[in-house]
Short mmCIF file of the C-alpha atoms (twelve columns), coordinates in Angstrom:
data_MODEL
# 
_entry.id   MODEL 
# 
loop_
_atom_site.group_PDB 
_atom_site.id 
_atom_site.type_symbol 
_atom_site.label_atom_id 
_atom_site.label_alt_id 
_atom_site.label_comp_id 
_atom_site.label_asym_id 
_atom_site.label_seq_id 
_atom_site.Cartn_x 
_atom_site.Cartn_y 
_atom_site.Cartn_z 
_atom_site.pdbx_PDB_model_num 
ATOM 1   C CA . VAL A 1   -14.876 20.239  -4.756  1 
ATOM 2   C CA . ASP A 2   -15.788 23.623  -3.301  1 
ATOM 3   C CA . ARG A 3   -12.102 24.526  -2.747  1 
ATOM 4   C CA . ASP A 4   -12.638 25.610  0.871   1 
ATOM 5   C CA . GLY A 5   -9.485  23.817  2.046   1 
ATOM 6   C CA . VAL A 6   -11.440 21.051  3.790   1 
ATOM 7   C CA . ILE A 7   -12.353 17.685  2.285   1 
ATOM 8   C CA . THR A 8   -15.798 16.631  3.466   1 
ATOM 9   C CA . PHE A 9   -16.912 13.016  3.513   1 
ATOM 10  C CA . ASP A 10  -19.092 13.638  0.448   1 
ATOM 11  C CA . GLU A 11  -16.158 15.186  -1.443  1 
ATOM 12  C CA . LEU A 12  -13.948 12.236  -0.486  1 
ATOM 13  C CA . MET A 13  -16.567 9.783   -1.730  1 
ATOM 14  C CA . MET A 14  -16.920 11.719  -5.000  1 
ATOM 15  C CA . GLY A 15  -13.147 11.567  -5.474  1 
ATOM 16  C CA . CYS A 16  -13.038 7.840   -4.706  1 
ATOM 17  C CA . ALA A 17  -15.879 7.171   -7.128  1 
ATOM 18  C CA . ALA A 18  -14.121 9.173   -9.846  1 
ATOM 19  C CA . TYR A 19  -10.852 7.331   -9.175  1 
ATOM 20  C CA . LEU A 20  -12.386 3.869   -9.098  1 
ATOM 21  C CA . GLY A 21  -14.338 4.503   -12.278 1 
ATOM 22  C CA . SER A 22  -11.410 5.910   -14.206 1 
ATOM 23  C CA . ASP A 23  -9.291  4.335   -16.904 1 
ATOM 24  C CA . PRO A 24  -6.532  2.025   -15.522 1 
ATOM 25  C CA . LYS A 25  -3.871  4.053   -17.317 1 
ATOM 26  C CA . GLU A 26  -5.156  7.256   -15.686 1 
ATOM 27  C CA . LYS A 27  -5.138  5.524   -12.286 1 
ATOM 28  C CA . ALA A 28  -1.530  4.483   -12.844 1 
ATOM 29  C CA . LYS A 29  -0.595  8.059   -13.764 1 
ATOM 30  C CA . LEU A 30  -2.222  9.358   -10.572 1 
ATOM 31  C CA . GLN A 31  -0.501  6.686   -8.486  1 
ATOM 32  C CA . PHE A 32  2.805   7.652   -10.054 1 
ATOM 33  C CA . ARG A 33  2.329   11.353  -9.271  1 
ATOM 34  C CA . ILE A 34  1.498   10.493  -5.661  1 
ATOM 35  C CA . ALA A 35  4.475   8.138   -5.306  1 
ATOM 36  C CA . ASP A 36  6.983   10.519  -6.939  1 
ATOM 37  C CA . LYS A 37  7.385   12.574  -3.756  1 
ATOM 38  C CA . ASP A 38  10.281  14.699  -4.985  1 
ATOM 39  C CA . GLY A 39  8.644   15.323  -8.359  1 
ATOM 40  C CA . ASN A 40  11.720  14.383  -10.386 1 
ATOM 41  C CA . GLY A 41  9.822   12.154  -12.817 1 
ATOM 42  C CA . SER A 42  10.923  8.815   -11.386 1 
ATOM 43  C CA . ILE A 43  10.283  6.688   -8.326  1 
ATOM 44  C CA . ASP A 44  13.419  5.681   -6.468  1 
ATOM 45  C CA . ARG A 45  14.116  3.078   -3.784  1 
ATOM 46  C CA . ALA A 46  13.270  5.490   -0.934  1 
ATOM 47  C CA . GLU A 47  9.910   6.355   -2.501  1 
ATOM 48  C CA . LEU A 48  9.197   2.666   -3.095  1 
ATOM 49  C CA . ALA A 49  10.059  1.993   0.548   1 
ATOM 50  C CA . MET A 50  7.452   4.557   1.638   1 
ATOM 51  C CA . ILE A 51  4.828   2.839   -0.513  1 
ATOM 52  C CA . GLY A 52  5.867   -0.526  0.917   1 
ATOM 53  C CA . GLU A 53  5.626   0.730   4.507   1 
ATOM 54  C CA . MET A 54  2.108   2.030   3.873   1 
ATOM 55  C CA . GLU A 55  1.102   -1.281  2.288   1 
ATOM 56  C CA . LEU A 56  2.556   -3.269  5.182   1 
ATOM 57  C CA . ALA A 57  0.776   -1.072  7.730   1 
ATOM 58  C CA . THR A 58  -2.495  -1.522  5.842   1 
ATOM 59  C CA . MET A 59  -2.069  -5.305  5.698   1 
ATOM 60  C CA . LYS A 60  -1.163  -5.438  9.385   1 
ATOM 61  C CA . ILE A 61  -4.300  -3.497  10.326  1 
ATOM 62  C CA . GLY A 62  -6.370  -5.699  8.027   1 
ATOM 63  C CA . PHE A 63  -5.146  -8.849  9.745   1 
ATOM 64  C CA . GLN A 64  -5.722  -7.336  13.197  1 
ATOM 65  C CA . VAL A 65  -9.284  -6.392  12.291  1 
ATOM 66  C CA . GLY A 66  -9.883  -9.755  10.639  1 
ATOM 67  C CA . LEU A 67  -8.628  -11.727 13.633  1 
ATOM 68  C CA . ARG A 68  -10.582 -9.598  16.081  1 
ATOM 69  C CA . SER A 69  -13.746 -10.049 14.017  1 
ATOM 70  C CA . GLN A 70  -13.279 -13.831 14.299  1 
ATOM 71  C CA . LYS A 71  -12.509 -13.798 18.016  1 
ATOM 72  C CA . GLY A 72  -15.826 -15.448 18.909  1 
ATOM 73  C CA . LYS A 73  -15.279 -18.283 16.447  1 
ATOM 74  C CA . LEU A 74  -11.722 -18.778 17.658  1 
ATOM 75  C CA . LYS A 75  -12.939 -18.968 21.261  1 
ATOM 76  C CA . SER A 76  -15.655 -21.455 20.337  1 
ATOM 77  C CA . ALA A 77  -12.931 -23.546 18.695  1 
ATOM 78  C CA . GLY A 78  -11.099 -23.705 22.021  1 
ATOM 79  C CA . MET A 79  -8.857  -20.644 21.985  1 
ATOM 80  C CA . THR A 80  -8.590  -18.847 25.300  1 
ATOM 81  C CA . GLU A 81  -8.295  -15.113 25.905  1 
ATOM 82  C CA . ALA A 82  -4.677  -15.722 26.934  1 
ATOM 83  C CA . ASP A 83  -3.992  -17.270 23.514  1 
ATOM 84  C CA . PHE A 84  -5.489  -14.393 21.558  1 
ATOM 85  C CA . ALA A 85  -2.941  -11.591 22.131  1 
ATOM 86  C CA . PRO A 86  0.069   -13.774 21.225  1 
ATOM 87  C CA . LEU A 87  -1.755  -14.935 18.087  1 
ATOM 88  C CA . ILE A 88  -2.335  -11.358 16.944  1 
ATOM 89  C CA . LYS A 89  1.268   -10.480 17.734  1 
ATOM 90  C CA . ALA A 90  2.602   -13.498 15.845  1 
ATOM 91  C CA . VAL A 91  0.474   -12.939 12.748  1 
ATOM 92  C CA . THR A 92  0.938   -9.179  12.550  1 
ATOM 93  C CA . GLY A 93  4.613   -9.501  13.426  1 
ATOM 94  C CA . CYS A 94  5.106   -11.060 10.005  1 
ATOM 95  C CA . PHE A 95  4.706   -7.551  8.556   1 
ATOM 96  C CA . GLU A 96  7.617   -6.129  10.530  1 
ATOM 97  C CA . GLY A 97  11.353  -6.329  10.188  1 
ATOM 98  C CA . PRO A 98  13.891  -5.138  7.656   1 
ATOM 99  C CA . GLU A 99  13.383  -8.045  5.280   1 
ATOM 100 C CA . MET A 100 9.716   -7.091  4.835   1 
ATOM 101 C CA . LYS A 101 10.515  -3.388  4.498   1 
ATOM 102 C CA . ASN A 102 12.988  -4.143  1.717   1 
ATOM 103 C CA . LEU A 103 10.720  -6.562  -0.117  1 
ATOM 104 C CA . HIS A 104 8.539   -3.978  -1.870  1 
ATOM 105 C CA . PRO A 105 11.388  -1.854  -3.259  1 
ATOM 106 C CA . GLU A 106 13.357  -4.929  -4.327  1 
ATOM 107 C CA . LEU A 107 10.477  -6.598  -6.149  1 
ATOM 108 C CA . SER A 108 9.239   -3.339  -7.665  1 
ATOM 109 C CA . LEU A 109 12.637  -2.546  -9.099  1 
ATOM 110 C CA . GLU A 110 13.145  -6.126  -10.290 1 
ATOM 111 C CA . PHE A 111 9.899   -6.223  -12.253 1 
ATOM 112 C CA . ALA A 112 9.152   -2.603  -13.202 1 
ATOM 113 C CA . ASP A 113 12.596  -1.068  -13.760 1 
ATOM 114 C CA . LYS A 114 13.024  -2.253  -17.330 1 
ATOM 115 C CA . ASP A 115 16.111  -0.152  -18.089 1 
ATOM 116 C CA . LYS A 116 17.735  -1.200  -14.754 1 
ATOM 117 C CA . ASP A 117 18.725  2.354   -13.799 1 
ATOM 118 C CA . GLY A 118 17.563  1.906   -10.193 1 
ATOM 119 C CA . THR A 119 14.404  3.986   -10.612 1 
ATOM 120 C CA . ILE A 120 10.978  3.520   -12.146 1 
ATOM 121 C CA . SER A 121 9.921   6.037   -14.779 1 
ATOM 122 C CA . GLU A 122 6.289   6.977   -15.333 1 
ATOM 123 C CA . GLU A 123 6.264   4.916   -18.517 1 
ATOM 124 C CA . GLU A 124 7.672   1.876   -16.677 1 
ATOM 125 C CA . TRP A 125 5.133   2.360   -13.874 1 
ATOM 126 C CA . ILE A 126 2.197   2.512   -16.277 1 
ATOM 127 C CA . GLU A 127 3.367   -0.565  -18.213 1 
ATOM 128 C CA . TRP A 128 3.881   -2.502  -14.990 1 
# 
């Protein structure tokens, strides 16, 4: 906000509030600009893969936090400390591997790439 080159917590919260309160079409336009890393006006498979990797990492962390927050309940249900680490590894391991990394680009292109040119235009992104 004050253009000092540093984003303070208050500035971040103001930006999040502005984003969350904005028009869905404007949100989609912003998402598109962020995703279009090379700025060529379309999102390709590599850019979709980057989005997918970020989403998978976020989901993995979410499951780790969720499981850890329920550790007491799991122990009271009979789970031992020795059982806990393998459980986290098994659940979060679902977000790894090439099949998961390819899932986001494949599905995105299948459903959003209306002209089937292998990329998603801003118009296609917004409509999707």
